[in-house]
CSV table of C-alpha atoms in Angstrom, one decimal:
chain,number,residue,atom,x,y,z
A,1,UNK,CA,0.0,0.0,0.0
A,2,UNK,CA,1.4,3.1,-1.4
A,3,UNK,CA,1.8,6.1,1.4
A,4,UNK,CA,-0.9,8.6,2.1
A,5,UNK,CA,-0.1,12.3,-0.3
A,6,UNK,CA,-0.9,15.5,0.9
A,7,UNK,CA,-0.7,18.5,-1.0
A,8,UNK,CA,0.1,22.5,0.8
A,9,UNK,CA,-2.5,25.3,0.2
A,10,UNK,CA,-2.5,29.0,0.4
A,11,UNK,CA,-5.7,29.6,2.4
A,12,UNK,CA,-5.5,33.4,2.4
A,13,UNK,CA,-4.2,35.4,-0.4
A,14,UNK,CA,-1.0,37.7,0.1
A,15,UNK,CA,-1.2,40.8,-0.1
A,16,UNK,CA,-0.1,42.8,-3.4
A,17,UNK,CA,2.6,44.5,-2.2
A,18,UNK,CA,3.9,41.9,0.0
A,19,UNK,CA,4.3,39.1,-3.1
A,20,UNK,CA,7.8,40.3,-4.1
A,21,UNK,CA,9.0,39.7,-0.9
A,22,UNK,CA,7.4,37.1,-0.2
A,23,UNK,CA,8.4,35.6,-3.3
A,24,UNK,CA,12.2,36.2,-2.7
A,25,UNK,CA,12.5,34.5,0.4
A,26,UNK,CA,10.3,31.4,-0.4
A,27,UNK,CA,12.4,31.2,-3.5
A,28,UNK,CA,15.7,31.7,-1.6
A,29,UNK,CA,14.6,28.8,0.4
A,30,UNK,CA,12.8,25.9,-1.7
A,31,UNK,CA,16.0,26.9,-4.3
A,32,UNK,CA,13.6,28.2,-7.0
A,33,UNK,CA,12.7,30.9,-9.8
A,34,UNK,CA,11.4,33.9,-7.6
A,35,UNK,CA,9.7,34.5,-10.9
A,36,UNK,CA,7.3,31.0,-10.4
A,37,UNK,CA,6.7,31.9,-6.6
A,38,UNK,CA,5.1,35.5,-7.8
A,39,UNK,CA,2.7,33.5,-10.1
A,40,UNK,CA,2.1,31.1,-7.1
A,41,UNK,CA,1.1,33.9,-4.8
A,42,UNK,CA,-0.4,36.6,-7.0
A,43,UNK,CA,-3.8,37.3,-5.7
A,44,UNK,CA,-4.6,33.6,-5.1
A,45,UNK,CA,-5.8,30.7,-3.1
A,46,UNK,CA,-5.4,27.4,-3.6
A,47,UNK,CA,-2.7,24.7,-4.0
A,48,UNK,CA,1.0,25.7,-4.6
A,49,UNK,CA,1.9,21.6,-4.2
A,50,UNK,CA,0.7,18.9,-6.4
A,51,UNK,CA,0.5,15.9,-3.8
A,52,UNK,CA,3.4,15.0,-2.2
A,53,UNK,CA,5.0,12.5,0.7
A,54,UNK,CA,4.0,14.2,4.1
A,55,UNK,CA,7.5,14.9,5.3
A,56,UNK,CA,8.2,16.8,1.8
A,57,UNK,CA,4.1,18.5,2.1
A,58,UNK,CA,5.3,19.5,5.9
A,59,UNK,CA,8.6,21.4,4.7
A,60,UNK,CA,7.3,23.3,2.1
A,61,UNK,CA,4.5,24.3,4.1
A,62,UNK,CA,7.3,25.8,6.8
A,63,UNK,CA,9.1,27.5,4.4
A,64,UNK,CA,5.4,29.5,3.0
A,65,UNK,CA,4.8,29.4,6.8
A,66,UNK,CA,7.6,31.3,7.5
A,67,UNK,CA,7.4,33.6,4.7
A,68,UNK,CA,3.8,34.9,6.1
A,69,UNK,CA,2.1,33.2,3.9
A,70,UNK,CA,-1.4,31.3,5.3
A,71,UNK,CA,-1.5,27.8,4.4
A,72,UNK,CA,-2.8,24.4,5.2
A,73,UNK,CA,-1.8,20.8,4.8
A,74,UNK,CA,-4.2,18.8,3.6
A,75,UNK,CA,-4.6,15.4,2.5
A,76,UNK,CA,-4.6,14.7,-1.2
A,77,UNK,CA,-7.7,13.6,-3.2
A,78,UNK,CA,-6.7,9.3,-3.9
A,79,UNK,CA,-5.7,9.2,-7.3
A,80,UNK,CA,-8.2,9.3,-10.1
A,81,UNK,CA,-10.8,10.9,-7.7
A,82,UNK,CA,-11.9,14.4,-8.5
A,83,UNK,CA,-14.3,16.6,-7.1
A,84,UNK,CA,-17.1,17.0,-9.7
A,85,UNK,CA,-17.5,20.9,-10.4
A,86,UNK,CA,-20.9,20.7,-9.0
A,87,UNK,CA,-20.3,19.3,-5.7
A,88,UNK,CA,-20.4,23.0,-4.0
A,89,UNK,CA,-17.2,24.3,-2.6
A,90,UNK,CA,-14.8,21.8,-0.6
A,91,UNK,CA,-14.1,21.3,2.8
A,92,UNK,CA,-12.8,24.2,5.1
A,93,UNK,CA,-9.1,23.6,5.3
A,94,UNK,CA,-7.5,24.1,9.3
A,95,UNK,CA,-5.2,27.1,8.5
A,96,UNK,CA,-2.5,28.3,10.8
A,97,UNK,CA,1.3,29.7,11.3
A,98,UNK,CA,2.8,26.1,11.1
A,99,UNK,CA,0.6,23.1,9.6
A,100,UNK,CA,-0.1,19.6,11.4
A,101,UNK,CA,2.9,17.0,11.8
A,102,UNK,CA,2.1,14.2,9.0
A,103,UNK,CA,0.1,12.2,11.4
A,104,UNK,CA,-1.9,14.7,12.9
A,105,UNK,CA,-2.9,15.9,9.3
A,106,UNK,CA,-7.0,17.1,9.2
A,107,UNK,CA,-9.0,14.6,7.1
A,108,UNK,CA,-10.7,16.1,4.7
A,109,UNK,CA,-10.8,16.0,0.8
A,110,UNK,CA,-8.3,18.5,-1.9
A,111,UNK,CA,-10.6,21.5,-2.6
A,112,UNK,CA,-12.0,21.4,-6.0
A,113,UNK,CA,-11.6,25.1,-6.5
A,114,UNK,CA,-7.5,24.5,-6.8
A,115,UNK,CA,-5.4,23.9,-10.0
A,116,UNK,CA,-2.2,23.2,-10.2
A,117,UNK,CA,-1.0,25.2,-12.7
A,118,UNK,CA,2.8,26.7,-11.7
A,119,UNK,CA,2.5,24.1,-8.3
A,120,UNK,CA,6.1,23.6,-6.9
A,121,UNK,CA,7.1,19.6,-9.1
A,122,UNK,CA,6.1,16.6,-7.9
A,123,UNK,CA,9.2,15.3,-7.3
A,124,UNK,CA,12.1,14.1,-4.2
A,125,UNK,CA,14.1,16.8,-3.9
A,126,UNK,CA,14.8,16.9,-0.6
A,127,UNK,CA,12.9,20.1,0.6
């Protein structure tokens, strides 16, 4: 049995003229284009991760944590399941300064409302 994903959301948009900022020291950190970050937080909510290994989902989430950016940890949708657009809005996610350890993580569904267009790659690097 493959090991539960979870994916990190932005559950309160940053303001305007704190997304440059923002940007450079999430970037700094996760070792990426500032320029992708700036998409990632530009006037939006919704996932920045596509579903990841909790220990990775956790890390990243410190880093946006850290930032100032509002975000939750949230269990991924199982694979192949998708929230039908009509379903009404998803589950509210438990937002705070740092998210839940891996165990501890809220159960609830990925919100349909999130895309994962610019997400941080769904891959090991160790963040």
């Amino acid at each position: 049995m493959s090991e539960r994903r979870f994916v990190v959301e932005i559950t309160h948009p940053v303001p305007a003229e704190e997304v440059a900022g923002v940007a450079a020291l999430v970037a700094q950190r996760l070792d990426m284009d500032p320029q992708r970050i700036v998409t990632l937080l530009s006037g939006r909510v919704g996932a920045v991760t596509k579903a990841v290994l909790p220990d990775k989902a956790i890390a990243i989430a410190d880093v946006f944590s850290a930032a100032g950016v509002q975000v939750a940890v949230l269990p991924a949708a199982p694979q192949g399941a998708q929230r039908a657009a009509g379903d009404g809005p998803g589950p509210e996610p438990t937002a705070g300064p740092t998210p839940p350890p891996a165990a501890e993580a809220p159960r609830a569904e990925q919100r349909g409302d999130a895309d994962d267009r610019g997400a941080v790659p769904d891959d090991d690097a160790g963040y």
